[in-house]
Short mmCIF file of C-alpha atoms in Angstrom, two decimals:
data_model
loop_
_atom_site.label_atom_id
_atom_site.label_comp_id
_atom_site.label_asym_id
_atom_site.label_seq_id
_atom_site.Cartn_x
_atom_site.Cartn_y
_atom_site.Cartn_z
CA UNK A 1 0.00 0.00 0.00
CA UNK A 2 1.28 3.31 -0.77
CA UNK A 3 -0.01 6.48 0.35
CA UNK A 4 0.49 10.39 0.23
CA UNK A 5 -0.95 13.27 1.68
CA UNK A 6 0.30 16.57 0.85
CA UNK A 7 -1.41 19.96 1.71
CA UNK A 8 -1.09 23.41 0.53
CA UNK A 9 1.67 22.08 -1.56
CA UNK A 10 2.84 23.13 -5.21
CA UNK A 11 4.50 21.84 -7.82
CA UNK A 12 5.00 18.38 -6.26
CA UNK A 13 6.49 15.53 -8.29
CA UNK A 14 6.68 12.04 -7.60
CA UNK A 15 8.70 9.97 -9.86
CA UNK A 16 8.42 5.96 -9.14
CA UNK A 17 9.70 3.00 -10.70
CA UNK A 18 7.31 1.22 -14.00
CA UNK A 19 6.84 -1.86 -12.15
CA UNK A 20 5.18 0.06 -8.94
CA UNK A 21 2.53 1.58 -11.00
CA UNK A 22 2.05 -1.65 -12.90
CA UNK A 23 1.92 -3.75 -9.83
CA UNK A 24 -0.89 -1.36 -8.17
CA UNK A 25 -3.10 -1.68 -11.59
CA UNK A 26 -2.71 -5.46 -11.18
CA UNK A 27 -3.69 -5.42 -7.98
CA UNK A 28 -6.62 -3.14 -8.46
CA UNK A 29 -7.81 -5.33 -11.59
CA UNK A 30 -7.57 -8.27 -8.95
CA UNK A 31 -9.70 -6.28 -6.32
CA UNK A 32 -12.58 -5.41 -9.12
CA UNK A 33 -12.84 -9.04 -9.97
CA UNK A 34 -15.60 -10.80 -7.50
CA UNK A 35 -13.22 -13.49 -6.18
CA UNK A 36 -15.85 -15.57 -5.61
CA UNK A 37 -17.47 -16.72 -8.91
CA UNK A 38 -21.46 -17.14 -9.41
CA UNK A 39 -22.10 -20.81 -8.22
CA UNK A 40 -25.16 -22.56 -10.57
CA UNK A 41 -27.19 -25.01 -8.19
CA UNK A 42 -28.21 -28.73 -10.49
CA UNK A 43 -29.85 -30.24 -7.45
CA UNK A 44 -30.57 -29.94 -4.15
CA UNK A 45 -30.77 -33.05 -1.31
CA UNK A 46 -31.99 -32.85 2.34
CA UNK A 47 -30.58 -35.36 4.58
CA UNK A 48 -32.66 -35.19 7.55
CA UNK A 49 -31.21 -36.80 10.83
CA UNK A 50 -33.16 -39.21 13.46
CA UNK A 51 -30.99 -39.61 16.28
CA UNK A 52 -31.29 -43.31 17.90
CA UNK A 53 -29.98 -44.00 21.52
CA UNK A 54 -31.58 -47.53 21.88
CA UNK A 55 -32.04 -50.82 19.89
CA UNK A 56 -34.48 -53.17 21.27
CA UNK A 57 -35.09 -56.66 19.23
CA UNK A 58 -38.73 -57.00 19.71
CA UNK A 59 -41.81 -58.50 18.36
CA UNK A 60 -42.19 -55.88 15.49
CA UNK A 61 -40.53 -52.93 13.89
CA UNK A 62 -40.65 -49.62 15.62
CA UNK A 63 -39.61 -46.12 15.58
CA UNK A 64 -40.34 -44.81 18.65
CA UNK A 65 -38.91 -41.53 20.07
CA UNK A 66 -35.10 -42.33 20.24
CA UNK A 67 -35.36 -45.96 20.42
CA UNK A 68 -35.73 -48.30 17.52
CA UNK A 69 -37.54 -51.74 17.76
CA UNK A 70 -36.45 -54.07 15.30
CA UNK A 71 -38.98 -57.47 14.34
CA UNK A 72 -36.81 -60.38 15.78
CA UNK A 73 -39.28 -62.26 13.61
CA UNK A 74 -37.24 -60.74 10.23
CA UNK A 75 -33.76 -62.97 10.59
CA UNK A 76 -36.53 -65.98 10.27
CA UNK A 77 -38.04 -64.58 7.38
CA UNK A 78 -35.56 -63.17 5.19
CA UNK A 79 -34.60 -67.01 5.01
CA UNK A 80 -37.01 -66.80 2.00
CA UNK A 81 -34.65 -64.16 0.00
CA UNK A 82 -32.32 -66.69 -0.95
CA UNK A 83 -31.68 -70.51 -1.01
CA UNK A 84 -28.04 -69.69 -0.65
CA UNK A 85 -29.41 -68.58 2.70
CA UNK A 86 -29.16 -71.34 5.46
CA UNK A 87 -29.06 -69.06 8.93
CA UNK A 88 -29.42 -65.46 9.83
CA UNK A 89 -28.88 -63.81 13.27
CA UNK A 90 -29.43 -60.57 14.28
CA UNK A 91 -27.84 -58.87 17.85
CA UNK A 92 -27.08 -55.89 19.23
CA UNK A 93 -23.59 -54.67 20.14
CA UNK A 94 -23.53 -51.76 22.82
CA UNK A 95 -20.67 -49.34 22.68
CA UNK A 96 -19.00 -50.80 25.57
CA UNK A 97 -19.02 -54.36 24.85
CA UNK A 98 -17.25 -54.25 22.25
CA UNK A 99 -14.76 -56.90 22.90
CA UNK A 100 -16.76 -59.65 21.00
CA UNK A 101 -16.10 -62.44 18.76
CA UNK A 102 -16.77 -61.75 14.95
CA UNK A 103 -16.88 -63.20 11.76
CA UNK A 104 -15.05 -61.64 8.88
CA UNK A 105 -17.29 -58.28 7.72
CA UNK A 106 -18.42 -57.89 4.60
CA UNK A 107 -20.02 -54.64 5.15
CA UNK A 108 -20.73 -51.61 7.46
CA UNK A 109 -23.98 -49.63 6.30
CA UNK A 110 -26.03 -46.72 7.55
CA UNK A 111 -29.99 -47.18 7.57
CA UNK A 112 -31.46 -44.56 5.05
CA UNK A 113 -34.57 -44.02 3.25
CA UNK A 114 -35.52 -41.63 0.49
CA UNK A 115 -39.11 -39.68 1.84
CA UNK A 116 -39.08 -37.80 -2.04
CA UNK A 117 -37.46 -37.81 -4.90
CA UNK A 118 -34.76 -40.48 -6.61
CA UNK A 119 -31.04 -41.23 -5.55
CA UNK A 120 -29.40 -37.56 -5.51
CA UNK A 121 -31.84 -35.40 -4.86
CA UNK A 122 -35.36 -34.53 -2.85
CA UNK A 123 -35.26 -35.80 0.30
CA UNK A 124 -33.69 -38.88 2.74
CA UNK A 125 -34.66 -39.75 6.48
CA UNK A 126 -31.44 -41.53 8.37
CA UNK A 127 -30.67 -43.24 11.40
CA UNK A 128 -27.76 -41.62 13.59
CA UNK A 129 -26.25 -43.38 16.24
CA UNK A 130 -27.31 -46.55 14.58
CA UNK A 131 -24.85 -48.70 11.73
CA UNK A 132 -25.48 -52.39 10.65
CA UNK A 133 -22.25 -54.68 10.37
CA UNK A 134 -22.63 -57.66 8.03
CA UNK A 135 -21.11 -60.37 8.82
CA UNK A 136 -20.66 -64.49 7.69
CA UNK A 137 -19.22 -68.28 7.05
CA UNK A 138 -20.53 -70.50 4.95
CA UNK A 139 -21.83 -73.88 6.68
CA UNK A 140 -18.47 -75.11 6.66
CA UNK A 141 -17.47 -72.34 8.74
CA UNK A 142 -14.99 -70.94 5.85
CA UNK A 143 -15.22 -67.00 6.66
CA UNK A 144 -17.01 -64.92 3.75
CA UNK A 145 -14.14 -62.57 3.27
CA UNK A 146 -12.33 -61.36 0.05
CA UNK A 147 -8.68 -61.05 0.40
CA UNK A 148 -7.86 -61.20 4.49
CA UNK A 149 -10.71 -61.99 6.82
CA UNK A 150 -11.50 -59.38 9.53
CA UNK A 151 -12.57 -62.35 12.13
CA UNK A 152 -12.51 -62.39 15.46
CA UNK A 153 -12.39 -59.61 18.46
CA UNK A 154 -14.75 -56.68 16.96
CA UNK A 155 -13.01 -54.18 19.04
CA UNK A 156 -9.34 -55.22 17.46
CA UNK A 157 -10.51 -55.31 14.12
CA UNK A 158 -12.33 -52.50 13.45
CA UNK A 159 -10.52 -49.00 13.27
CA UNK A 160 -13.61 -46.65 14.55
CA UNK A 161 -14.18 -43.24 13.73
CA UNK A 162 -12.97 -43.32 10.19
CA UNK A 163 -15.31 -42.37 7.71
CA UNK A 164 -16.58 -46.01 6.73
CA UNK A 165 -16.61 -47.56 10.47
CA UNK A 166 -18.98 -46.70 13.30
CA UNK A 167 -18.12 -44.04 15.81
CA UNK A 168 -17.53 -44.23 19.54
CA UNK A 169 -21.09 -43.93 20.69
CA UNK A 170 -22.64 -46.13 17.65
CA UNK A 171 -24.50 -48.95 18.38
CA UNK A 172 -23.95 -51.80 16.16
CA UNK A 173 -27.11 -54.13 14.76
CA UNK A 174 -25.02 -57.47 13.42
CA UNK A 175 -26.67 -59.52 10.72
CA UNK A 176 -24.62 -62.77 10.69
CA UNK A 177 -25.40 -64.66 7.47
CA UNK A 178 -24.20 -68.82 7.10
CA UNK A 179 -24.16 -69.53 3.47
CA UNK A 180 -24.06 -72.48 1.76
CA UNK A 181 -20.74 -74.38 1.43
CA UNK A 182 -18.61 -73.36 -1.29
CA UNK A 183 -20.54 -70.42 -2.17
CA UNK A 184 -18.72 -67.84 -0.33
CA UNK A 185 -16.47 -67.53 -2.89
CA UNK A 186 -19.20 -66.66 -5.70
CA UNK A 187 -20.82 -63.98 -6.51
CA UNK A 188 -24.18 -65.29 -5.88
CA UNK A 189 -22.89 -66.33 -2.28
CA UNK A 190 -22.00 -62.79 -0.62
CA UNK A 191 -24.85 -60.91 -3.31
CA UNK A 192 -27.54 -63.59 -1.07
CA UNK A 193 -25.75 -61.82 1.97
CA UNK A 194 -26.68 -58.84 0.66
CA UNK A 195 -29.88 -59.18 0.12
CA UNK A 196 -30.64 -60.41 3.37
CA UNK A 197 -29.69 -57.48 5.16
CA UNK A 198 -31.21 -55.42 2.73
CA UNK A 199 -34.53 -57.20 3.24
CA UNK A 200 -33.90 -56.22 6.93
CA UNK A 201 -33.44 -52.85 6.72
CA UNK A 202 -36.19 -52.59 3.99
CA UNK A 203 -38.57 -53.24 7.19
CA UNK A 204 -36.85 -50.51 8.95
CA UNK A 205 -36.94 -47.74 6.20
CA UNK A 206 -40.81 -48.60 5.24
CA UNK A 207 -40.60 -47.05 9.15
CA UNK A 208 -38.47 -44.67 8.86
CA UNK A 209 -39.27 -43.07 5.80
CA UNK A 210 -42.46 -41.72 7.38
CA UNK A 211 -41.45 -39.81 9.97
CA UNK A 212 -42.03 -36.25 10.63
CA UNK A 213 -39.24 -33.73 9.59
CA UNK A 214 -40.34 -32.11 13.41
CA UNK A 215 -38.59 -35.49 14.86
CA UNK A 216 -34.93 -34.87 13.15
CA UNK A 217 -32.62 -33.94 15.24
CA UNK A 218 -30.57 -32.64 12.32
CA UNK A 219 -31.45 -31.14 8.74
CA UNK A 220 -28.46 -30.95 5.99
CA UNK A 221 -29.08 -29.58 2.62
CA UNK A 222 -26.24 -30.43 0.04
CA UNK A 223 -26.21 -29.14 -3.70
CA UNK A 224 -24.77 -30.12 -6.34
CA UNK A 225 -23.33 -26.66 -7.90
CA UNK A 226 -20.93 -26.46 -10.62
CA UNK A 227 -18.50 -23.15 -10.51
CA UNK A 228 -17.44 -21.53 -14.03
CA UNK A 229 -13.92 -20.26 -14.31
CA UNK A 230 -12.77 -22.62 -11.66
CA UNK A 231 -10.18 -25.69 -12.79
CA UNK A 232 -12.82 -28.98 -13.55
CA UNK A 233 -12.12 -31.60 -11.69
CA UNK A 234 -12.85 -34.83 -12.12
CA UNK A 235 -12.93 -37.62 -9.07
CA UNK A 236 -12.10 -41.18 -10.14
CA UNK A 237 -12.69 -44.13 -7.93
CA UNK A 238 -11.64 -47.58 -9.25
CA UNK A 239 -13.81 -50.17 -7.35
CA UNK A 240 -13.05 -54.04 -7.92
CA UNK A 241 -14.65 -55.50 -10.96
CA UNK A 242 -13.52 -59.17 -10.55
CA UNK A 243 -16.33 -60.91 -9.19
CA UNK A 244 -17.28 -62.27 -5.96
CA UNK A 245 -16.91 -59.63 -2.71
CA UNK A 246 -14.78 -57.74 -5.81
CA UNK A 247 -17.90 -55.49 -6.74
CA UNK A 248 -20.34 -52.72 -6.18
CA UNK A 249 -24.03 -52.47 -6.61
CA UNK A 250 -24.86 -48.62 -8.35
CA UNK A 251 -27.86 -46.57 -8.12
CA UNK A 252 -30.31 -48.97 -6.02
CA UNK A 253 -33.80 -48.02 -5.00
CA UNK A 254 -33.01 -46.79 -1.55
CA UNK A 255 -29.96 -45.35 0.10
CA UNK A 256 -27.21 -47.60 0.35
CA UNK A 257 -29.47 -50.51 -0.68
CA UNK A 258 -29.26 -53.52 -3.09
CA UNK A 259 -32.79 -53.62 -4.47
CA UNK A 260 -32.92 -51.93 -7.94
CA UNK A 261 -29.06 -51.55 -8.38
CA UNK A 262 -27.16 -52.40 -10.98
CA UNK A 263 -23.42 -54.08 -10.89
CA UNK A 264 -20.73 -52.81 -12.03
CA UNK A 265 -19.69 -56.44 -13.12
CA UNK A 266 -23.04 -56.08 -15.26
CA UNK A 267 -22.07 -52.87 -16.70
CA UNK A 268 -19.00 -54.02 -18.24
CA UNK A 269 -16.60 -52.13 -15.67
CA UNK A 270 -17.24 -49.26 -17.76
CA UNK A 271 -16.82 -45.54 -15.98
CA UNK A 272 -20.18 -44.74 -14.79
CA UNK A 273 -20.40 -40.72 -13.67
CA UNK A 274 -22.06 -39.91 -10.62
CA UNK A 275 -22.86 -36.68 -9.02
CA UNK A 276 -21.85 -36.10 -5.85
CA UNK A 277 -25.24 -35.78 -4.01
CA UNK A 278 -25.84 -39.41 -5.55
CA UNK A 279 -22.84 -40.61 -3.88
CA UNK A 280 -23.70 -38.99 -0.82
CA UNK A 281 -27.03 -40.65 -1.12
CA UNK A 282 -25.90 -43.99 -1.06
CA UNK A 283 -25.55 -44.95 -4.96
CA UNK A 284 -22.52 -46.86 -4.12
CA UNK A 285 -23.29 -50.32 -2.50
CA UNK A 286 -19.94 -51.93 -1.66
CA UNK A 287 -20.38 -56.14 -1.69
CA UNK A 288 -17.06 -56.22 0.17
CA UNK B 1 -4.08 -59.79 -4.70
CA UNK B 2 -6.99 -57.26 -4.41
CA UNK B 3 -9.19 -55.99 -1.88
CA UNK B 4 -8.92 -56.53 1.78
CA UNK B 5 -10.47 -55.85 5.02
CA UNK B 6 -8.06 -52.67 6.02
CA UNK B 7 -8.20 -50.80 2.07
CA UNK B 8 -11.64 -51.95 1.21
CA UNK B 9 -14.46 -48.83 1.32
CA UNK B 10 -17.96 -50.26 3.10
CA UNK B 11 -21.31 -48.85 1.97
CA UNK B 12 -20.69 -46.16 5.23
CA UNK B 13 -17.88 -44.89 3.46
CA UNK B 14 -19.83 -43.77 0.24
CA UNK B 15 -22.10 -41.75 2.55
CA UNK B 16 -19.55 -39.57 4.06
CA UNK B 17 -16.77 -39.83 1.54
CA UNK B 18 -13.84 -37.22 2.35
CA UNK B 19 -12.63 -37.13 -1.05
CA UNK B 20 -15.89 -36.58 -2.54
CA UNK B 21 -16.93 -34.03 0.27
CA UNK B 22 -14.03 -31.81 0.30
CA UNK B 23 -13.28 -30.83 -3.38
CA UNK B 24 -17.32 -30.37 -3.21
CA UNK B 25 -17.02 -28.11 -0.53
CA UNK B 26 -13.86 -26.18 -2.01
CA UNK B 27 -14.86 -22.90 -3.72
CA UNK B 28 -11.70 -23.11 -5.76
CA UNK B 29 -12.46 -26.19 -7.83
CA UNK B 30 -15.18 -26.91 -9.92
CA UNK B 31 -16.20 -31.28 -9.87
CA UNK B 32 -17.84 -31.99 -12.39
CA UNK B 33 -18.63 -35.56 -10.67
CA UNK B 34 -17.45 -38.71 -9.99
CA UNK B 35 -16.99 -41.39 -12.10
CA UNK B 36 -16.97 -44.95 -10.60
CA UNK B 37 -15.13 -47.64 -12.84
CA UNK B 38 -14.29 -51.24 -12.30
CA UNK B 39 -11.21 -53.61 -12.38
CA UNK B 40 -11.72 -56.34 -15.05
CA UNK B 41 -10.03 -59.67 -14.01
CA UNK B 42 -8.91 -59.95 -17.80
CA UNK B 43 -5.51 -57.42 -18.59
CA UNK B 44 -6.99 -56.76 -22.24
CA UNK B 45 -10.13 -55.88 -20.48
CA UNK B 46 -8.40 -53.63 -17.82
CA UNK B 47 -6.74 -51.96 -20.76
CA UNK B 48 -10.02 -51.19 -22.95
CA UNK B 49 -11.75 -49.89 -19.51
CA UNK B 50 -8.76 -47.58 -18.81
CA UNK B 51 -8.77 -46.18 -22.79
CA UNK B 52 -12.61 -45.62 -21.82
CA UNK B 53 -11.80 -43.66 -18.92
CA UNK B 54 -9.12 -41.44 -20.58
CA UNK B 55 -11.95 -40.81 -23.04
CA UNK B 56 -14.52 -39.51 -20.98
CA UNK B 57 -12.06 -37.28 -19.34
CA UNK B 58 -11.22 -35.85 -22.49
CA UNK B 59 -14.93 -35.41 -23.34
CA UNK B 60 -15.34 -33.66 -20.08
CA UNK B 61 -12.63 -31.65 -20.74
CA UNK B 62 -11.51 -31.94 -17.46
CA UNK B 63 -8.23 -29.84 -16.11
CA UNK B 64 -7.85 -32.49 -13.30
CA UNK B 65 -8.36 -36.00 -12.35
CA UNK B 66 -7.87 -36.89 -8.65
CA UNK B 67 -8.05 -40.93 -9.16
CA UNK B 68 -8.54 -43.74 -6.10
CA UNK B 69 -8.00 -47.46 -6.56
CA UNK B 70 -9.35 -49.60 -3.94
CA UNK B 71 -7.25 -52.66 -2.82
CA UNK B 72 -3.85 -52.87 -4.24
CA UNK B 73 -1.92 -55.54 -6.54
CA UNK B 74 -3.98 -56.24 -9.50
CA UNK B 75 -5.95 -53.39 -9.11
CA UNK B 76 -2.70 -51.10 -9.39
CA UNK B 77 -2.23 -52.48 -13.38
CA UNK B 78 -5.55 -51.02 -13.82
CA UNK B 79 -4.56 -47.60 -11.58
CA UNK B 80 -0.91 -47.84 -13.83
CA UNK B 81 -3.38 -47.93 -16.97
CA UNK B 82 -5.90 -45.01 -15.91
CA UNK B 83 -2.77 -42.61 -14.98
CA UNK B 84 -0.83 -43.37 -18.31
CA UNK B 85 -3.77 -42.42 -20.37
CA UNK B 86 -4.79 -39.57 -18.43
CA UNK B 87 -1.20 -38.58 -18.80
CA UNK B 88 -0.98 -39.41 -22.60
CA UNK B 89 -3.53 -36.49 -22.79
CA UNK B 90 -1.88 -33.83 -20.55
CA UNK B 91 -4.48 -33.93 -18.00
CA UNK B 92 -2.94 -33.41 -14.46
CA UNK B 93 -3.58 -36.90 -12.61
CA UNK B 94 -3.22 -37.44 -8.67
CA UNK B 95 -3.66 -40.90 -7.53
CA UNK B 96 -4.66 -42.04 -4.17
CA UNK B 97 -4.01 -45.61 -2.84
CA UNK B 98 -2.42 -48.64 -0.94
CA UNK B 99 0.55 -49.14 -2.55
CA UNK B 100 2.14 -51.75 0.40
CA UNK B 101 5.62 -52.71 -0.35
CA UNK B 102 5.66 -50.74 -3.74
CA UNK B 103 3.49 -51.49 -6.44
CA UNK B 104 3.62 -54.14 -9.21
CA UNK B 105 3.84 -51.55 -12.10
CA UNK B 106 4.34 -48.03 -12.33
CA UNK B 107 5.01 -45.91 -15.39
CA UNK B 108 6.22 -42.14 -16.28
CA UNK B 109 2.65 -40.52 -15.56
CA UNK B 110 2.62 -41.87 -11.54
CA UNK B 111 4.67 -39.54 -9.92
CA UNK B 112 2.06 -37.76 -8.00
CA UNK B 113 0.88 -40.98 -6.21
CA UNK B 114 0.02 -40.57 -2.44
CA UNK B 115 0.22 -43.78 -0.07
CA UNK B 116 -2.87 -44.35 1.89
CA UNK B 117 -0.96 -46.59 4.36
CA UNK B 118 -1.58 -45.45 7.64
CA UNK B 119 0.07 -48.74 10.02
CA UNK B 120 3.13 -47.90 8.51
CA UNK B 121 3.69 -51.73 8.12
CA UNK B 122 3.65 -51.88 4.25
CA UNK B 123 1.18 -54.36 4.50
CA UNK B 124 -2.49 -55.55 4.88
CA UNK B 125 -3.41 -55.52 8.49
CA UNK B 126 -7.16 -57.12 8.26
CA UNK B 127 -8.22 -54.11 10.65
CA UNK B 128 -11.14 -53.12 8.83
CA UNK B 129 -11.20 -49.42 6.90
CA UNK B 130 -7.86 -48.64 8.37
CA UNK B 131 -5.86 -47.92 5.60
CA UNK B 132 -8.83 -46.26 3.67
CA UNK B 133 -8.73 -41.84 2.89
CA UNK B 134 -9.51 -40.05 4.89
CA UNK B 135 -9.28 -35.91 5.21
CA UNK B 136 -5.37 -35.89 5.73
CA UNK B 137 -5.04 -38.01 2.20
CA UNK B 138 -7.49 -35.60 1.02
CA UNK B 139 -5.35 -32.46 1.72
CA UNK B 140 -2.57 -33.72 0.51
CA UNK B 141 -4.53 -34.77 -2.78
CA UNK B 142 -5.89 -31.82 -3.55
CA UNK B 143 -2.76 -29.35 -2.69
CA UNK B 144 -0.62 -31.27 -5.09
CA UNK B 145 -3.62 -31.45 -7.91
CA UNK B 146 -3.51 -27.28 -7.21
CA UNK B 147 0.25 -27.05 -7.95
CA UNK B 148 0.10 -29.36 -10.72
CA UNK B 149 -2.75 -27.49 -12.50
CA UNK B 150 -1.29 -24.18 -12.36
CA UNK B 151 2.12 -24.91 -13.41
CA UNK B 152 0.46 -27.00 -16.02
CA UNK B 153 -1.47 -23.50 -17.42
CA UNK B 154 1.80 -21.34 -16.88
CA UNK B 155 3.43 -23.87 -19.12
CA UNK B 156 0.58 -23.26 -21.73
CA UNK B 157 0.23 -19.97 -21.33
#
């Protein structure tokens, strides 16, 4: 910055370098410019919050309040989904009992439901302080896992609080899955997993998908903007394509579900673009 | 090789994903979205996937790629692939990923590859989602994708 203030002067000259005058019109041209350029809005998605301090496994499903009742009944039914299928147990894992035995985990999944709209936009209902670990062995007792199992003490391994894995104060609903022999290492085997759980949680989300915006303890709205004159990025995420736990389900029905999605096996493990409110409404289903 | 327990991303992840979150949230870029591709268990067929994905960026017209490859081994030949056609066409690549003891390929175009190892063991660990990104990676990611962008326009300009 360079200033002057001269009074009742005359005949004052300044003489300064080019490069100071040419530096102050460069910094003046930066100054005029708005620095922060017009955003355009695509979409818009509300992700509204229904905090859950207590699981009970009870004779039906239940939202009530803060606590969640989940059918007991469903592990016996969703026996049906798939022959594959031979057992399915559900339990609860508190926060701080932790240190429990565990089969290898082929999944950790939020419940979600979408109230309006597809995948991307409108508007979802989720569970906080809620996640679903699914876990299994096929009848042999050969852990479902894809390369290195994650069996045995929950609380060793499991790194918590990263982005994918439950936080401290999340409690976990299991969903143990025995397959049939041999077929953990197809893709039908760990895809009948799936689709277990998913029949689960589709009990919880016909729930949860109803409730009144009042209730949420928490209302995000994220939109999907694009910014002219900014550098265009591009985010790539290779997923595995190979078959078995290698694979994701795209674009399901519901949030994070399997109903209604597509493979990426199926699609040729060709690039598929996303926008980012789709991702962050659950159109990736990892079958790890 | 491919996928384990420690690099793998669960359904949870996609929900709250720091790599798609940040650059979202940063007024300085501009995402144009994410693309999700797939690693064929066939080489030919990683190789026709990868000239697919160096396509679309060029349609896009993208001035950056910031690419992640779950699981490590195989899935690096397709990461190798991805980055040397994305590189063929002077787009500005960062890659984020496992890449243990070293990977099993690596070409011209990889320099700008950031580790995602976080036991500092080189190896998988079976600890579930340990080794995956997380906002650290992310930082990192994006402030070399910055400096690679701009000296890639003073070059041109």
């Amino acid at each position: 910055m360079f200033k002057l203030a001269v009074s009742q002067a005359k005949g004052v000259v300044i003489e300064a370098p080019e490069k100071f005058l040419k530096a102050t019109q460069v910094r003046a041209i930066k100054q005029a410019a708005p620095s922060i350029t017009e955003e355009q809005e695509l979409r818009t998605l509300e992700i509204r919050e229904f905090c859950i301090n207590k699981i009970i496994l009870g004779e039906r499903t239940e939202i009530n309040g803060t606590t969640l009742t989940v059918d007991m009944a469903l592990a016996e039914k969703a026996l049906s989904v798939s022959p594959l299928v031979k057992k399915v147990a559900m339990d609860l894992i508190e926060p701080h009992q932790r240190n429990v035995p565990t089969h290898s985990m082929m999944d950790i999944l939020p419940v979600a439901a979408k109230v309006k709209g597809t995948l991307g936009e409108g508007i979802t209902n989720c569970l906080s302080g809620v996640v679903v670990v699914l876990t299994g062995t096929d009848e042999q007792g050969k852990q479902i896992s894809e390369f290195g199992s994650s069996h045995g003490i929950l609380a060793e391994k499991v790194k918590f609080g990263m982005p994918g894995t439950p936080g401290a104060r999340d409690i976990i609903l299991r969903i143990d899955v025995v397959l049939e022999a041999g077929t953990g290492m197809e893709r039908r085997g760990p895809l009948a997993a799936h689709q277990v759980c998913d029949f689960i949680l589709e009990d919880i989300r016909r729930l949860l998908s109803k409730l009144s915006a009042r209730q949420a303890a928490r209302v995000d709205t994220f939109r999907d903007v694009r910014r002219p004159g900014k550098p265009r990025i591009l985010i790539v995420k290779e997923v595995g394509g190979q078959g078995a736990m290698h694979e994701k389900l795209l674009l399901p029905a519901e949030p994070g579900g399997v109903r209604g999605a597509k493979s990426i096996i199926d699609l040729g493990n060709m690039p598929v673009v996303l926008s980012p409110n789709e991702v962050k409404d659950g159109a990736i289903h990892s079958m790890t | 090789m491919g996928v384990g327990p420690s690099t793998k991303e669960t359904t949870l992840h996609h929900f709250r994903d720091p790599l798609v979150e940040m650059i979202r949230d940063d007024p300085e870029f501009d995402l144009v979205g994410v693309a999700v591709v797939g690693s064929p268990q066939d080489n030919s067929q990683k190789f026709y996937v990868a000239g697919r994905l160096g396509m679309l960026a060029e349609a896009l017209g993208v001035d950056g790629v910031l690419i992640y490859a779950e699981g490590f081994g195989n899935q690096h030949i397709d990461f190798a692939a991805h980055m040397e056609e994305l590189g063929e066409r002077r787009i500005p690549a960062v890659g984020l990923t496992f890449t243990a003891n070293g990977m099993v390929l690596e070409n011209e175009y990889m320099k700008d590859v950031i580790d995602l190892d976080k036991s500092g063991q080189g190896m998988e660990t079976e600890i579930v989602e340990q080794n995956a990104v997380n906002a650290a990676d992310v930082i990192k990611a994006l402030k070399t994708l910055k400096k690679r962008i701009s000296l890639k326009r003073r070059g041109s300009s």
